[in-house]
PDB file of C-alpha atoms in Angstrom:
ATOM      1  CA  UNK A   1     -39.561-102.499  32.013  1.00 90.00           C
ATOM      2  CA  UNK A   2     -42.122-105.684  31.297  1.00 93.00           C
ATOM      3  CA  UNK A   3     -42.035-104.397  27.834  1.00 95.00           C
ATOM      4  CA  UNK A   4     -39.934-102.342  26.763  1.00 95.00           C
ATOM      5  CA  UNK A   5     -36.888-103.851  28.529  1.00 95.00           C
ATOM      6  CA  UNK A   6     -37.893-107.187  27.623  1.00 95.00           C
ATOM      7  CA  UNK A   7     -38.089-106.411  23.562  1.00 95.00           C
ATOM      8  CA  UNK A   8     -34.844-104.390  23.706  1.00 96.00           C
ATOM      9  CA  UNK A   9     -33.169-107.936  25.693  1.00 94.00           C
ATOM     10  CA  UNK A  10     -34.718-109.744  22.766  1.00 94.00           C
ATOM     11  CA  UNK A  11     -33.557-107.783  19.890  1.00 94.00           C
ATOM     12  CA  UNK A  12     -30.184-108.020  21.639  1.00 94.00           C
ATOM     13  CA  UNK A  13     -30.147-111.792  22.000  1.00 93.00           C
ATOM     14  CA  UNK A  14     -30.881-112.683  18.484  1.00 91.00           C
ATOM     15  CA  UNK A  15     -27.986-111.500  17.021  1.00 90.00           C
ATOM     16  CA  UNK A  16     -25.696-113.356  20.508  1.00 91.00           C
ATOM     17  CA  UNK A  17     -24.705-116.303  19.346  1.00 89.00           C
ATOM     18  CA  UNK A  18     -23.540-117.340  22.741  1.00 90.00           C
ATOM     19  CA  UNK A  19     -26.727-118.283  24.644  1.00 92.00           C
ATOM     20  CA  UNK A  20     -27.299-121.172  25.263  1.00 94.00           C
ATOM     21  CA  UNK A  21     -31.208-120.631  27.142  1.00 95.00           C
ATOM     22  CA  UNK A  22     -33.162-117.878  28.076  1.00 96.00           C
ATOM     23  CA  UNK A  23     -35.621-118.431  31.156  1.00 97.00           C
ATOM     24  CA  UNK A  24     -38.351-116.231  31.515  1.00 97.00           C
ATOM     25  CA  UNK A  25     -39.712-115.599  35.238  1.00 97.00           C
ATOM     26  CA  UNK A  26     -42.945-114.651  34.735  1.00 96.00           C
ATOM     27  CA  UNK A  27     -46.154-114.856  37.008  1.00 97.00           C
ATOM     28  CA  UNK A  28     -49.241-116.391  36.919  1.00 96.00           C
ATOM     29  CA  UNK A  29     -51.137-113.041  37.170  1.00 95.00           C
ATOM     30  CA  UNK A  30     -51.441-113.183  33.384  1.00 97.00           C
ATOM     31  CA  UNK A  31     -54.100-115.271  33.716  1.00 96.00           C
ATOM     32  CA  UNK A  32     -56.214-113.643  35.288  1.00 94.00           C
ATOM     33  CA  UNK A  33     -57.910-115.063  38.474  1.00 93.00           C
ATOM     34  CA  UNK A  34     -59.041-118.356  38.367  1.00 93.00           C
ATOM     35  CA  UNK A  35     -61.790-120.986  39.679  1.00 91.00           C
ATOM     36  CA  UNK A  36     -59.927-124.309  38.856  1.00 94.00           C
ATOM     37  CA  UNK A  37     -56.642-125.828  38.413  1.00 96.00           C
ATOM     38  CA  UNK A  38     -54.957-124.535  34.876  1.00 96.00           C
ATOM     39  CA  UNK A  39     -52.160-125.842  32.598  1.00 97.00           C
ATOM     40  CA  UNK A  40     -49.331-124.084  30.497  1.00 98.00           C
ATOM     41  CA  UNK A  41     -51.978-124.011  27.945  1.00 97.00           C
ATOM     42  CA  UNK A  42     -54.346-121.931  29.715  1.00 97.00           C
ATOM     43  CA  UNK A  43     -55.259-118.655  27.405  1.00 95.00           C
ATOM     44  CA  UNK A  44     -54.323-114.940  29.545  1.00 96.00           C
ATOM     45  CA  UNK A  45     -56.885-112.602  30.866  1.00 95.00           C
ATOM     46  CA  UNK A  46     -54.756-110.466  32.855  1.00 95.00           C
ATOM     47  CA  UNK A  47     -56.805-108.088  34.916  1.00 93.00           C
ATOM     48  CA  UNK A  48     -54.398-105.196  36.019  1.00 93.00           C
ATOM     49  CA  UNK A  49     -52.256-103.075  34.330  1.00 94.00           C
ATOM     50  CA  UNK A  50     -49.237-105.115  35.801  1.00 95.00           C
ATOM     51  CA  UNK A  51     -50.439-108.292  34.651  1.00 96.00           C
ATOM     52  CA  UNK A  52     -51.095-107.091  31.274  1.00 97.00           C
ATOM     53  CA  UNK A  53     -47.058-105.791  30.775  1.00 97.00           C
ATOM     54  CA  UNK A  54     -46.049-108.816  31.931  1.00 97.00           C
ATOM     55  CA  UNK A  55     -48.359-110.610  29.741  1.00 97.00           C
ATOM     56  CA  UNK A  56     -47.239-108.360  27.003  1.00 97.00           C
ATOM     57  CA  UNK A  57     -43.423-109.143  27.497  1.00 97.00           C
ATOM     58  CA  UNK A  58     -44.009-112.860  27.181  1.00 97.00           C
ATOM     59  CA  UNK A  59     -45.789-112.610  24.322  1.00 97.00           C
ATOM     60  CA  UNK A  60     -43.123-110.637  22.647  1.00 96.00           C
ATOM     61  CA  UNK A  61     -40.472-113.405  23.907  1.00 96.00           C
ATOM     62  CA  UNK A  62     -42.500-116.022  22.477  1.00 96.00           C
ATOM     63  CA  UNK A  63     -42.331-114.464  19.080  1.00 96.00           C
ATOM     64  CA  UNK A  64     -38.579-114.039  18.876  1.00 96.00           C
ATOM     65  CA  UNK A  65     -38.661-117.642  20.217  1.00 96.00           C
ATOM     66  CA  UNK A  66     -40.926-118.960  17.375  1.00 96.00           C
ATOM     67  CA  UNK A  67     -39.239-117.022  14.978  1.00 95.00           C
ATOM     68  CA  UNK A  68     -35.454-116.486  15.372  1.00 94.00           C
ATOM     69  CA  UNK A  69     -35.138-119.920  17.150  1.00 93.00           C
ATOM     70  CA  UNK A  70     -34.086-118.525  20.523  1.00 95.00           C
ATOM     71  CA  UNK A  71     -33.793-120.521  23.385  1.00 96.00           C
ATOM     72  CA  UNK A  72     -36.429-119.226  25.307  1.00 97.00           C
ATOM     73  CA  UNK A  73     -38.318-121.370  28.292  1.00 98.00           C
ATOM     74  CA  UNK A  74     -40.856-119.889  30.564  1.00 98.00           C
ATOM     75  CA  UNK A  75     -41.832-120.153  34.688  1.00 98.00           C
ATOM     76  CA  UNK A  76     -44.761-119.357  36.113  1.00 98.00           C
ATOM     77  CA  UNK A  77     -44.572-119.873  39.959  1.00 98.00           C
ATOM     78  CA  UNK A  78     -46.644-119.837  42.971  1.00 97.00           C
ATOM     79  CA  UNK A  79     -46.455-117.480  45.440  1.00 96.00           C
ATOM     80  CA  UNK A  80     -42.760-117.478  46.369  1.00 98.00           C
ATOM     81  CA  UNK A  81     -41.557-116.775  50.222  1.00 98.00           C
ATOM     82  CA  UNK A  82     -38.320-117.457  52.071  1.00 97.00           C
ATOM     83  CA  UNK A  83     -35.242-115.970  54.170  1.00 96.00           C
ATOM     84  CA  UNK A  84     -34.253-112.536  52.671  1.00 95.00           C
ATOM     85  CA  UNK A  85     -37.512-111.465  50.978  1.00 96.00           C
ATOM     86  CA  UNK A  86     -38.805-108.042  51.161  1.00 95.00           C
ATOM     87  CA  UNK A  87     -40.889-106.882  54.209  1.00 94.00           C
ATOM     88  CA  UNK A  88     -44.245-105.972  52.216  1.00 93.00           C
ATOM     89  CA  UNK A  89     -44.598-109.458  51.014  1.00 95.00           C
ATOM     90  CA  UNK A  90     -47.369-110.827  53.512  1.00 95.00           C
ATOM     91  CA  UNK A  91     -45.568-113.660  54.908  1.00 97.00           C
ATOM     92  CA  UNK A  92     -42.540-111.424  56.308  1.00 96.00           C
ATOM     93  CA  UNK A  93     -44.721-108.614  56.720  1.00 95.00           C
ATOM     94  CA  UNK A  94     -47.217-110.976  59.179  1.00 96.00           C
ATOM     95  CA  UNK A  95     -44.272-112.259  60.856  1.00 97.00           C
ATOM     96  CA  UNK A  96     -43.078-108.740  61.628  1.00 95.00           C
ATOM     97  CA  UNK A  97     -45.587-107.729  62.917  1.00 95.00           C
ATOM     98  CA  UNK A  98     -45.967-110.301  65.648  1.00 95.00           C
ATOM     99  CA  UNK A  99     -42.568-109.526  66.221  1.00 94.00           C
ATOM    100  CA  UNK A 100     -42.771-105.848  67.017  1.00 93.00           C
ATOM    101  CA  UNK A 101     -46.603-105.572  68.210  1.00 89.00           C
ATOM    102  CA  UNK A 102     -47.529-103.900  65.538  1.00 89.00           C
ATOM    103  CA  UNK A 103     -51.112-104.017  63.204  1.00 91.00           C
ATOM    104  CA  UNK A 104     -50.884-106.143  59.763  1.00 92.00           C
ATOM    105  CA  UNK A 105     -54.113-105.170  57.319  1.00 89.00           C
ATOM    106  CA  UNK A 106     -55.619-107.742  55.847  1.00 90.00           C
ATOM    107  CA  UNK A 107     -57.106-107.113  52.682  1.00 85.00           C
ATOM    108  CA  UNK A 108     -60.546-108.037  51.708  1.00 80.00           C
ATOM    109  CA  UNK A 109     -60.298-110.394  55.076  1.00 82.00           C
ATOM    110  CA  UNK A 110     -57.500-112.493  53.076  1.00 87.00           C
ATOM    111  CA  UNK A 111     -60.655-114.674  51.519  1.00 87.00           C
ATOM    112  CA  UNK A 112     -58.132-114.972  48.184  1.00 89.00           C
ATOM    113  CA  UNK A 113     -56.290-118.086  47.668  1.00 92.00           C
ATOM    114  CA  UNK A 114     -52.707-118.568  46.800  1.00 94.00           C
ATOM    115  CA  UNK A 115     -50.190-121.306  46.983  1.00 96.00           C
ATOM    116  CA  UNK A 116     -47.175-120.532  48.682  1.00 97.00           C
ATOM    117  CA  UNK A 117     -43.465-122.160  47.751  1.00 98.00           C
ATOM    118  CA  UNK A 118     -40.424-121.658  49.316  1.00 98.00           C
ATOM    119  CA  UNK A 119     -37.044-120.073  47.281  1.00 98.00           C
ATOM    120  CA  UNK A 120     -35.309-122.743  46.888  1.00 98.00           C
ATOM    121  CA  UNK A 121     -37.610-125.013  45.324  1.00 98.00           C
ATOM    122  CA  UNK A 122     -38.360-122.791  42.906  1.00 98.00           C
ATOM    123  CA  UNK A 123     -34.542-122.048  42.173  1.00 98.00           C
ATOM    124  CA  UNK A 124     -34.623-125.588  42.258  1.00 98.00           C
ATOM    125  CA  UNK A 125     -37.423-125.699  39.289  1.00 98.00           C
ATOM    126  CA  UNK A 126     -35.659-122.698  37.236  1.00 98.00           C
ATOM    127  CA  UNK A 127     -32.373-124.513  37.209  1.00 98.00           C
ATOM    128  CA  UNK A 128     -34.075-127.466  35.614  1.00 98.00           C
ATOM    129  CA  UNK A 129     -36.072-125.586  33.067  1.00 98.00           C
ATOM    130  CA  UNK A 130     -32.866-123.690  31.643  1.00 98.00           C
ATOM    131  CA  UNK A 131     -31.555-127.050  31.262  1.00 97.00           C
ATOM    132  CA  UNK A 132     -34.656-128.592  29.287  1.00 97.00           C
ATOM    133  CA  UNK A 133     -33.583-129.819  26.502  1.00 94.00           C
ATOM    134  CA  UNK A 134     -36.832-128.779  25.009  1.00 95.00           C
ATOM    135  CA  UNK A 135     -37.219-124.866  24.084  1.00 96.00           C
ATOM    136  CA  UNK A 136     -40.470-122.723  23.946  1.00 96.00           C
ATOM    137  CA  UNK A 137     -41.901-124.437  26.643  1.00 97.00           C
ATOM    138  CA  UNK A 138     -43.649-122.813  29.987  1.00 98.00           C
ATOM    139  CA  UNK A 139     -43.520-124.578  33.082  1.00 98.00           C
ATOM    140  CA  UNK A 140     -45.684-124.257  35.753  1.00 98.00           C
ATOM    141  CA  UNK A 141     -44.099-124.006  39.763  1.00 98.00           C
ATOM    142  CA  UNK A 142     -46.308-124.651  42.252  1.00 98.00           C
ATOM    143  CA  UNK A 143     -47.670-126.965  45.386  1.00 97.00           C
ATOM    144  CA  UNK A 144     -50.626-128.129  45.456  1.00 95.00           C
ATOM    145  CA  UNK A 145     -51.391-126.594  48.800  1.00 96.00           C
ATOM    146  CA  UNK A 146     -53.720-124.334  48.413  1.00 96.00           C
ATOM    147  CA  UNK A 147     -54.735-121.799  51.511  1.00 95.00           C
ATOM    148  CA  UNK A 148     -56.500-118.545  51.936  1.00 94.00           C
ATOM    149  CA  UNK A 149     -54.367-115.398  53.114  1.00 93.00           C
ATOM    150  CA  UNK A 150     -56.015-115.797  56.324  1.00 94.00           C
ATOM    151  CA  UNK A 151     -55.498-119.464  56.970  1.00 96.00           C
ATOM    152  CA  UNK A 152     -51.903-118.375  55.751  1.00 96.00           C
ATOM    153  CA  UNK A 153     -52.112-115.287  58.184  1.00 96.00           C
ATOM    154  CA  UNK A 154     -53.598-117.395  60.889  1.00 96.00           C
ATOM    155  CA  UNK A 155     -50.541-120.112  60.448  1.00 97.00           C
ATOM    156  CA  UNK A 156     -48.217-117.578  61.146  1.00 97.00           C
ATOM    157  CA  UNK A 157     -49.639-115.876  63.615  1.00 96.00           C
ATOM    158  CA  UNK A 158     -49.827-118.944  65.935  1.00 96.00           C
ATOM    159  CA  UNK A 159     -46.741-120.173  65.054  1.00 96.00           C
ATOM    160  CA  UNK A 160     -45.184-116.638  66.527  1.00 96.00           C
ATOM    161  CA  UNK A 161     -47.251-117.461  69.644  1.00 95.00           C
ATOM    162  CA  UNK A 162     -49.435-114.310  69.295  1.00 94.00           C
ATOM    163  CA  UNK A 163     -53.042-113.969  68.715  1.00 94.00           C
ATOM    164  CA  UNK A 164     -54.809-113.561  65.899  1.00 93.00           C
ATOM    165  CA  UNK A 165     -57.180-110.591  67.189  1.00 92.00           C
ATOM    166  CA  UNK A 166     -54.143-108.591  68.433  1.00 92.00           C
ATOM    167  CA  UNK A 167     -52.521-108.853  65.248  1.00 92.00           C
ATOM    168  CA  UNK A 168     -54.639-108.500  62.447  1.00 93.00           C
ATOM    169  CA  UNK A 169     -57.239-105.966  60.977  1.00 90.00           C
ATOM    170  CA  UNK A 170     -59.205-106.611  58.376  1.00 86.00           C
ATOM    171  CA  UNK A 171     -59.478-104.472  55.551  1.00 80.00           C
ATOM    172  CA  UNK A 172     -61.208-103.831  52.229  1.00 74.00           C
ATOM    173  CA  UNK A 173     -59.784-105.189  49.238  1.00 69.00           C
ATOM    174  CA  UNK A 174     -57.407-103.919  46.933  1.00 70.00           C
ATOM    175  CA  UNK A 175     -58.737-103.100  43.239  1.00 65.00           C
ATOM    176  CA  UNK A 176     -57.881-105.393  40.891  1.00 62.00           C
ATOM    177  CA  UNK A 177     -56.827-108.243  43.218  1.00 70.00           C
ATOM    178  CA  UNK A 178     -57.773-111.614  41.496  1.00 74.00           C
ATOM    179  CA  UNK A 179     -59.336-114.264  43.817  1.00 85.00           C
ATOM    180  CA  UNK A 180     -57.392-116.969  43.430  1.00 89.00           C
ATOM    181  CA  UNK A 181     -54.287-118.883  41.222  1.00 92.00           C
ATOM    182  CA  UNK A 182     -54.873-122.886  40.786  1.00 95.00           C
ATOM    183  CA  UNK A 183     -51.810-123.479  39.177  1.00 97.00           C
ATOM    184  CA  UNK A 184     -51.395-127.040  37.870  1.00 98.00           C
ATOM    185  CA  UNK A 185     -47.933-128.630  37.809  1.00 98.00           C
ATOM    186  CA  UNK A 186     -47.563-131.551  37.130  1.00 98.00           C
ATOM    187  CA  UNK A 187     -45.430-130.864  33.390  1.00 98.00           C
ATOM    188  CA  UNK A 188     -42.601-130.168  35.431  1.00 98.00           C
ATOM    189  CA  UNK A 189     -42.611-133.097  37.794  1.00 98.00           C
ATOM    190  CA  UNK A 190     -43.246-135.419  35.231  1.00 98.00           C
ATOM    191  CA  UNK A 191     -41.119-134.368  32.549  1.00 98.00           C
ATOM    192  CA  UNK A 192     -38.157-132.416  34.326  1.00 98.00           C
ATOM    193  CA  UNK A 193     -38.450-134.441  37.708  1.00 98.00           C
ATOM    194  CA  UNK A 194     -39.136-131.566  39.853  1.00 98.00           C
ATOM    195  CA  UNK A 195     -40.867-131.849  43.514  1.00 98.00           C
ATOM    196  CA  UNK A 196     -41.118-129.265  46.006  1.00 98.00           C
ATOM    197  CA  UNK A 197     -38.725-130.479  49.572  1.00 98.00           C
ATOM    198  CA  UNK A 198     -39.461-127.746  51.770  1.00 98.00           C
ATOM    199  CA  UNK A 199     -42.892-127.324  53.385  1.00 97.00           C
ATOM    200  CA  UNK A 200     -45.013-124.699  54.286  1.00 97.00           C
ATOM    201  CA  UNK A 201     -44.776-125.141  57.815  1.00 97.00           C
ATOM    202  CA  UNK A 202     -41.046-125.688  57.760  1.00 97.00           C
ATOM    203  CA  UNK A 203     -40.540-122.957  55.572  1.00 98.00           C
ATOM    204  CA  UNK A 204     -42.973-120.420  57.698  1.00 97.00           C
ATOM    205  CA  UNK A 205     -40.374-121.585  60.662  1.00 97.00           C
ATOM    206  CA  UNK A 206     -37.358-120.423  58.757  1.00 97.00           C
ATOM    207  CA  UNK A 207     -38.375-117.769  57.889  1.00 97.00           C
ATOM    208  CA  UNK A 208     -39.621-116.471  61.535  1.00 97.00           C
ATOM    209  CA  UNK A 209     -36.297-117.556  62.653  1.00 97.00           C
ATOM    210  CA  UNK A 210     -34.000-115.094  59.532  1.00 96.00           C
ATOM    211  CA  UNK A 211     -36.574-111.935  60.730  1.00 95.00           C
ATOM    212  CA  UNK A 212     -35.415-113.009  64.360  1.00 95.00           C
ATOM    213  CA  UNK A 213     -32.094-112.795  63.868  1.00 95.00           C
ATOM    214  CA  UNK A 214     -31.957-109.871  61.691  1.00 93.00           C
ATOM    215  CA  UNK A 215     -35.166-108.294  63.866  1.00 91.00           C
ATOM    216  CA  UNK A 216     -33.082-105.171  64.978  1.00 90.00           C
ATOM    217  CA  UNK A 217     -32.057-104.113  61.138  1.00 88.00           C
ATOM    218  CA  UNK A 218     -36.100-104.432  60.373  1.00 80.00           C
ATOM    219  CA  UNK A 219     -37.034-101.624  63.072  1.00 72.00           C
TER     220      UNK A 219
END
């Protein structure tokens, strides 16, 4: 699908002569893990299989952008949580488990480091980059709030008013799992205008509130 798909949905579009952009979600796992904060211009080191097809379909995008002139923009987002995602994901899958009693593995101890931004800021941040007036150009969603799974984990957990210890197990890590993604983002603020409006906490709170109402369905 991350490359085949996306060449066939190329070769399509350049002979459509009604599109007017093209946004690319694609994920920061391309670059591989990473000890600072990186720009756009950052080279790719993916280091899973995953990562490299995704890698791979962006690449091919960019070419059919260079070359036929299509209107092509990338994203490349944080770690993105809200109301309505699915239950593996760890913030849902924390909060469930507070809910219903029930063990959450933590792998590798959650040392790795993520930023975490809620849907609709970054729906917020895609609807601006298909309007850029600018084309080729990758964009960069992300907070600059930067936690470890298990400060994450350990957020959540309290929040739920259950205990860390009862919750949580901690686990070895999974191969391939990069250590961290310092994504820098200021190109989109400062050119497009984009901030994030919904915090972690308040968006943590949101989202405990959606897997309480719908807790019955999740059973």
């Amino acid at each position: 699908t991350n490359v085949m798909a996306v060449t066939k949905i190329a070769g399509i579009l350049k002979n459509y002569d009604g599109l007017e952009k093209f946004v690319q979600v694609t994920t920061p796992e391309v670059y591989g893990s990473t000890k600072t904060k990186i720009d756009e211009d950052a080279c790719v080191k993916p280091s899973t299989p995953y990562a490299v097809s995704r890698a791979a379909g962006d690449m091919m995008l960019k070419i059919y952008q260079e070359q036929f002139g299509l209107p092509i923009n990338f994203t490349r987002s944080a770690n993105v949580y809200g109301a309505g995602q699915q239950l593996y994901r760890i913030i849902p899958r924390t909060i469930l488990a507070c809910l219903t009693n029930q063990k959450l593995i933590l792998d590798g101890g959650g040392l790795s480091k993520r930023a975490f931004i809620h849907i609709d800021d970054v729906c917020n941040a895609t609807l601006l980059t298909a309007r850029a007036p600018v084309i080729g150009e990758t964009y960069h969603i992300s907070t600059d709030e930067f936690v470890s799974i298990k400060t994450l984990v350990e957020k959540i957990v309290s929040t739920c008013g259950s205990q860390f210890d009862d919750v949580v197990e901690l686990g070895t890590e999974r191969l391939g799992k990069d250590n961290a993604y310092f994504l820098e983002s200021a190109k989109i603020r400062e050119r497009l205008g984009w901030s994030e409006n919904v915090s972690l906490d308040n968006g943590i709170r949101e989202t405990i509130n959606w897997m309480n109402k719908y807790l019955e369905t999740f059973r």
